[in-house]
Amino acid sequence: MNLSPAPICLSLKGISKDYAVRVLNHVDFELRAGEIHALLGANGAGKSTLCKIIAGLTPATAGEMFCDDTVYSPSDKQQAEARGIQIVQQELNLIPTLSIAENLFLTQLPLRFGVIARKQLREQARNVLLRFGMDDLDVDRETGSLGIGQQQMIEIATSLNRECKVLILDEPTAALSGKESEQLFEWLAELRQQGAGIIYVSHRLDEIKRIANRTTILRDGCHVGTFAVDDLSTDEMVSLMTGEERETKPAIKKKHLDVNNQTENQAKQNGIALRVESLHCGPLVKNISFSVRSGECFGIAGLVGSGRTELLRAIFGADHAESGELFLNNNRGPFRFKHPHHAVRHGIAMVTEDRKKSGLLLSQSIRVNSSLCNLNAYTNAAGIINQTEERTDTTRMRQKLDLRCNDIEQNVETLSGGNQQKVVVAKWLLAGADVYLFDEPTRGIDVAAREKIHRIFTTLTNQGKGIVIISSDLDELFETCDRIGVMSAGKLVATFSREAWSTDLIMQAAFSGYIDPSEE
Amino acid sequence: MSRNDSTNRIKSQERSRSSKVASSLLQYAGMVSVLLGLVFIFSLMSKNFLSMTTLTSIANSIPDLTVIAVGMTFVLIIGGIDLSVGSMLAISSALLGVLMADHGWSLALAIPCCLFACGLCGFLNGVISVKAGIPSFIVTLGMLEIARGVAYLITGSQTKYIGSSVEWIGTPIQGMFLSPSFLIAIIVVIAGQFVLGRTLFGRYCIAIGTNAEAVRMSGIKSAPYSITVFAISGVMCGLAGIMQTSRLSTADPNAAIGLELAAIAACVIGGTSLMGGRGSVINTFFGVLIIAVLQTGLAQIGASDPTKRVITGSVIIIAVLLDAMRQRWGKNRR
């Protein structure tokens, strides 16, 4: 099948990048036309930096790049785009207050006498949405009102719509539902046919196995190797990334092997940690009831936009539920919280989906962030904070979560995504709660951090806490949960126990709310 | 890097602790060196500048701006702004004048009244902007007009001479060269820095200014803290009104027009971010000193009023530029 290798459309030779430390060390990389080339590595391996260098967002310290055999050294994103190199970054780059149409054509708005030609703009935007199968969206809709997954799709469509010889995708499916991911893969296949090269960064190895042709693995800023994807198993990929045999899997499985222990625990503390009774909140939380036992881990699966986040926000008091009741430990209640403040006081903690927007004080230190929810405990009657206790506790958390940092006074914005997420978790562990809500707790973070956080789940359930986890990654739910509820179109449509669940059943349930009975 | 042994970790902790002390001193060192630089330049240009008279007159002219700037620092840190400080000061001054000169109240009775009235104005600023979600820029812009109007209504648009019963507050204590006002201002600065750096209240203020949504999702109600900050700014204006009235012996409803800009300038020179989340009371105090030294120094070398304004404005911009560069440098070094 492989006749002669396709021409190389982008090659990097000896690329290095120094910030305070060297993050990329003489990395070679080449991308062929018409291939999907996965870039793999644990967080901090330098994947994102490499992408940024190629996309002209930051210059390399040393090394050369060639695009179609001519020297390529972009000084900014515009120059990269002029050569047909597009990047879709992990963080959304859309302007939430502008319409979908305006975002799609932000850099090339059609003008008439210096004024935006509205009609033409709408027409063009409608064509783009039609081309990408999203014509059910209104082009005049404010982009910020879309779900995060749909926004991501708009962003990708924006890049694909421009001239695109090289497309860089950094964790594109992190925010996407299964259906949206499938759609993305179709677009990518089409793009390959047209001879474009695609650089694909993702932690989802099964995805990479499915769609990528070759993979380049980075570890600590060094090029480990470039392989044909078919030659590697996912386990081999992980060991190449971490540089060691993978020994962490058994630790996760152990929890489930200890079924006896588990049931004993549950027998001992058979109390209900959280019971939700017919909760209604906006269009995406409709009549939801479920309960979580102490020491139980309850997963919530569902497509992006099915109301999973909204459900947790309604429980936590971040959004106002219209009706419904909550009961906590030993049937305390009923409650309906109007502000997260009340939820926290009654022993609920919530790790939000977007750590930068609603989880962290980015410009503040690890210490300030970790102690934020527990500050009352360090404060005396006069309102003065005992900083020694605060430091001791933060240091304890740093060790417990294996937080990689120079010092607890370091600003959290300088940490990698995985370590930032650990800070958010540390904050809630210090605050202490009976019920922990986790919304996409391991999105976009590396394998090691992910397993660290999974172990925290085990610790918490062993302490008799109730846990609710939302994840778009079904494997994560299978690994960590005792039961999985599935949401679809704002309803909790099914609940599966460990013995009964399967990917098929869950996906069927997840789609069930969106199938129009009149069409069948 | 992944296999950090514990000795390395302890070493790096020690290193960073000492570097933290160094960097916090460095933070003040920048302001102090600018201040000393200005003093040096003026002492070269004018023989009289480096004299006890000049220095004490500077010290005794700044208490009102100082306490207002302390309040303003907190407002800016939570991401707000208070444009009504000058007008609130005028209310305090007007009340003091009418109560003491017209109604014959004692100072001890009049002072709480002034502080309460201004605190109430600040509280209203806070409640309206926080509860209704209106930007504090707009609410306090309204209060700037309202409070000024109230000050004129209280005094019937007249100045009120009070005299010796308040003068002592603004007059240097014998043998000490410094006035009670100045000493109070210093206490306010120290207390302000302590509250900001060491208390729950200060920590929440910084947190709110850094990311209000994260604070909310951490289960903290920010409204009471934000409202308190505006109320404190009001009380500070009340205090400043008393200080200014005592210095001039006269209550004047026209007092302190445009003072909000000087207060904001002092904060900004001291490195407080208008976006919230970052600021230091001590550095604000240095900002006040820099403005005062500049004003007095320029007056002594005979600069005209327009020239003074051009130079003061330039210093504000240069200070912020330097601060921005320092920030960027600090970030790159990391």
PDB file of C-alpha atoms in Angstrom, chain A residues 20 244 313 316 318 339-342 344 352 356-358 360-361 363-364 367-368 371-373 375-376 379 383-385 387 390-391 398 404 406-407 411 413-414 427-428, chain B residues 1-4 9 12-13 16-17 20 194 197-201 203-204 206-208 210-222 225 277-278 331-334:
ATOM      1  CA  ALA A  20      14.219  29.568  32.272  1.00  0.00           C
ATOM      2  CA  GLU A 244       9.842   3.558  32.392  1.00  0.00           C
ATOM      3  CA  ARG A 313     -23.466  23.430  38.903  1.00  0.00           C
ATOM      4  CA  PHE A 316     -23.315  23.124  43.915  1.00  0.00           C
ATOM      5  CA  ALA A 318     -23.486  27.881  41.071  1.00  0.00           C
ATOM      6  CA  HIS A 339     -24.632  30.148  46.289  1.00  0.00           C
ATOM      7  CA  PRO A 340     -21.651  27.763  46.303  1.00  0.00           C
ATOM      8  CA  HIS A 341     -20.929  29.210  49.741  1.00  0.00           C
ATOM      9  CA  HIS A 342     -23.844  27.251  51.226  1.00  0.00           C
ATOM     10  CA  VAL A 344     -19.354  24.253  50.694  1.00  0.00           C
ATOM     11  CA  THR A 352     -14.757  22.784  37.892  1.00  0.00           C
ATOM     12  CA  LYS A 356      -8.141  28.722  34.526  1.00  0.00           C
ATOM     13  CA  LYS A 357     -11.492  30.451  34.471  1.00  0.00           C
ATOM     14  CA  SER A 358     -13.112  29.233  37.639  1.00  0.00           C
ATOM     15  CA  LEU A 360      -7.439  29.074  40.053  1.00  0.00           C
ATOM     16  CA  LEU A 361      -6.110  32.489  40.974  1.00  0.00           C
ATOM     17  CA  SER A 363      -1.319  35.176  39.199  1.00  0.00           C
ATOM     18  CA  GLN A 364      -1.148  34.012  42.817  1.00  0.00           C
ATOM     19  CA  ARG A 367       0.096  28.499  48.738  1.00  0.00           C
ATOM     20  CA  VAL A 368      -2.570  31.170  48.246  1.00  0.00           C
ATOM     21  CA  SER A 371      -5.470  27.483  51.176  1.00  0.00           C
ATOM     22  CA  LEU A 372      -8.260  29.560  49.624  1.00  0.00           C
ATOM     23  CA  CYS A 373     -11.177  27.321  50.616  1.00  0.00           C
ATOM     24  CA  LEU A 375      -8.587  29.970  54.975  1.00  0.00           C
ATOM     25  CA  ASN A 376     -10.985  30.178  57.921  1.00  0.00           C
ATOM     26  CA  THR A 379      -7.442  32.439  60.773  1.00  0.00           C
ATOM     27  CA  GLY A 383      -8.839  37.705  61.299  1.00  0.00           C
ATOM     28  CA  ILE A 384      -5.080  37.127  61.113  1.00  0.00           C
ATOM     29  CA  ILE A 385      -3.846  34.212  59.003  1.00  0.00           C
ATOM     30  CA  GLN A 387       1.014  31.533  57.678  1.00  0.00           C
ATOM     31  CA  GLU A 390      -0.801  27.473  55.899  1.00  0.00           C
ATOM     32  CA  ARG A 391       2.663  26.630  54.591  1.00  0.00           C
ATOM     33  CA  ARG A 398       2.557  19.200  47.545  1.00  0.00           C
ATOM     34  CA  ARG A 404       6.097  19.457  40.536  1.00  0.00           C
ATOM     35  CA  ASN A 406      10.259  24.850  42.643  1.00  0.00           C
ATOM     36  CA  ASP A 407       8.539  26.299  45.642  1.00  0.00           C
ATOM     37  CA  ASN A 411       2.758  31.419  40.751  1.00  0.00           C
ATOM     38  CA  GLU A 413       0.370  30.258  35.993  1.00  0.00           C
ATOM     39  CA  THR A 414       3.931  28.996  35.592  1.00  0.00           C
ATOM     40  CA  LYS A 427      -7.525  23.245  47.506  1.00  0.00           C
ATOM     41  CA  TRP A 428     -10.558  21.023  47.996  1.00  0.00           C
TER      42      TRP A 428
ATOM     43  CA  MET B   1      14.045  16.676  37.631  1.00  0.00           C
ATOM     44  CA  SER B   2      11.562  13.958  38.404  1.00  0.00           C
ATOM     45  CA  ARG B   3      13.844  12.291  40.905  1.00  0.00           C
ATOM     46  CA  ASN B   4      14.436  15.256  43.131  1.00  0.00           C
ATOM     47  CA  ARG B   9      14.352  20.140  47.646  1.00  0.00           C
ATOM     48  CA  SER B  12      15.903  24.956  46.830  1.00  0.00           C
ATOM     49  CA  GLN B  13      13.373  25.863  49.488  1.00  0.00           C
ATOM     50  CA  SER B  16      13.817  30.538  47.404  1.00  0.00           C
ATOM     51  CA  ARG B  17      12.973  31.687  50.908  1.00  0.00           C
ATOM     52  CA  LYS B  20      11.773  35.826  48.502  1.00  0.00           C
ATOM     53  CA  PHE B 194      -0.837  44.358  57.735  1.00  0.00           C
ATOM     54  CA  GLY B 197      -0.723  40.909  53.774  1.00  0.00           C
ATOM     55  CA  ARG B 198      -1.693  39.034  56.903  1.00  0.00           C
ATOM     56  CA  THR B 199      -5.437  38.842  57.307  1.00  0.00           C
ATOM     57  CA  LEU B 200      -8.257  36.850  55.825  1.00  0.00           C
ATOM     58  CA  PHE B 201      -9.872  40.076  54.691  1.00  0.00           C
ATOM     59  CA  ARG B 203      -6.333  37.732  51.222  1.00  0.00           C
ATOM     60  CA  TYR B 204      -9.931  37.637  50.041  1.00  0.00           C
ATOM     61  CA  ILE B 206      -6.569  39.973  46.491  1.00  0.00           C
ATOM     62  CA  ALA B 207      -8.412  36.796  45.504  1.00  0.00           C
ATOM     63  CA  ILE B 208     -11.518  38.699  44.418  1.00  0.00           C
ATOM     64  CA  THR B 210      -7.527  38.171  40.733  1.00  0.00           C
ATOM     65  CA  ASN B 211     -10.466  35.967  39.735  1.00  0.00           C
ATOM     66  CA  ALA B 212     -13.915  36.702  41.120  1.00  0.00           C
ATOM     67  CA  GLU B 213     -15.441  33.626  39.480  1.00  0.00           C
ATOM     68  CA  ALA B 214     -12.885  31.300  41.057  1.00  0.00           C
ATOM     69  CA  VAL B 215     -13.615  32.908  44.424  1.00  0.00           C
ATOM     70  CA  ARG B 216     -17.326  32.294  43.964  1.00  0.00           C
ATOM     71  CA  MET B 217     -16.765  28.700  42.890  1.00  0.00           C
ATOM     72  CA  SER B 218     -14.587  28.241  45.964  1.00  0.00           C
ATOM     73  CA  GLY B 219     -17.670  28.859  48.068  1.00  0.00           C
ATOM     74  CA  ILE B 220     -16.759  32.361  49.177  1.00  0.00           C
ATOM     75  CA  LYS B 221     -19.312  35.158  49.129  1.00  0.00           C
ATOM     76  CA  SER B 222     -17.370  38.118  47.876  1.00  0.00           C
ATOM     77  CA  TYR B 225     -15.855  41.976  51.377  1.00  0.00           C
ATOM     78  CA  GLY B 277      -5.348  41.511  42.279  1.00  0.00           C
ATOM     79  CA  ARG B 278      -2.038  43.266  42.766  1.00  0.00           C
ATOM     80  CA  LYS B 331       8.355  36.782  34.321  1.00  0.00           C
ATOM     81  CA  ASN B 332      11.084  36.006  31.788  1.00  0.00           C
ATOM     82  CA  ARG B 333      13.525  35.224  34.536  1.00  0.00           C
ATOM     83  CA  ARG B 334      11.273  32.505  35.911  1.00  0.00           C
TER      84      ARG B 334
END
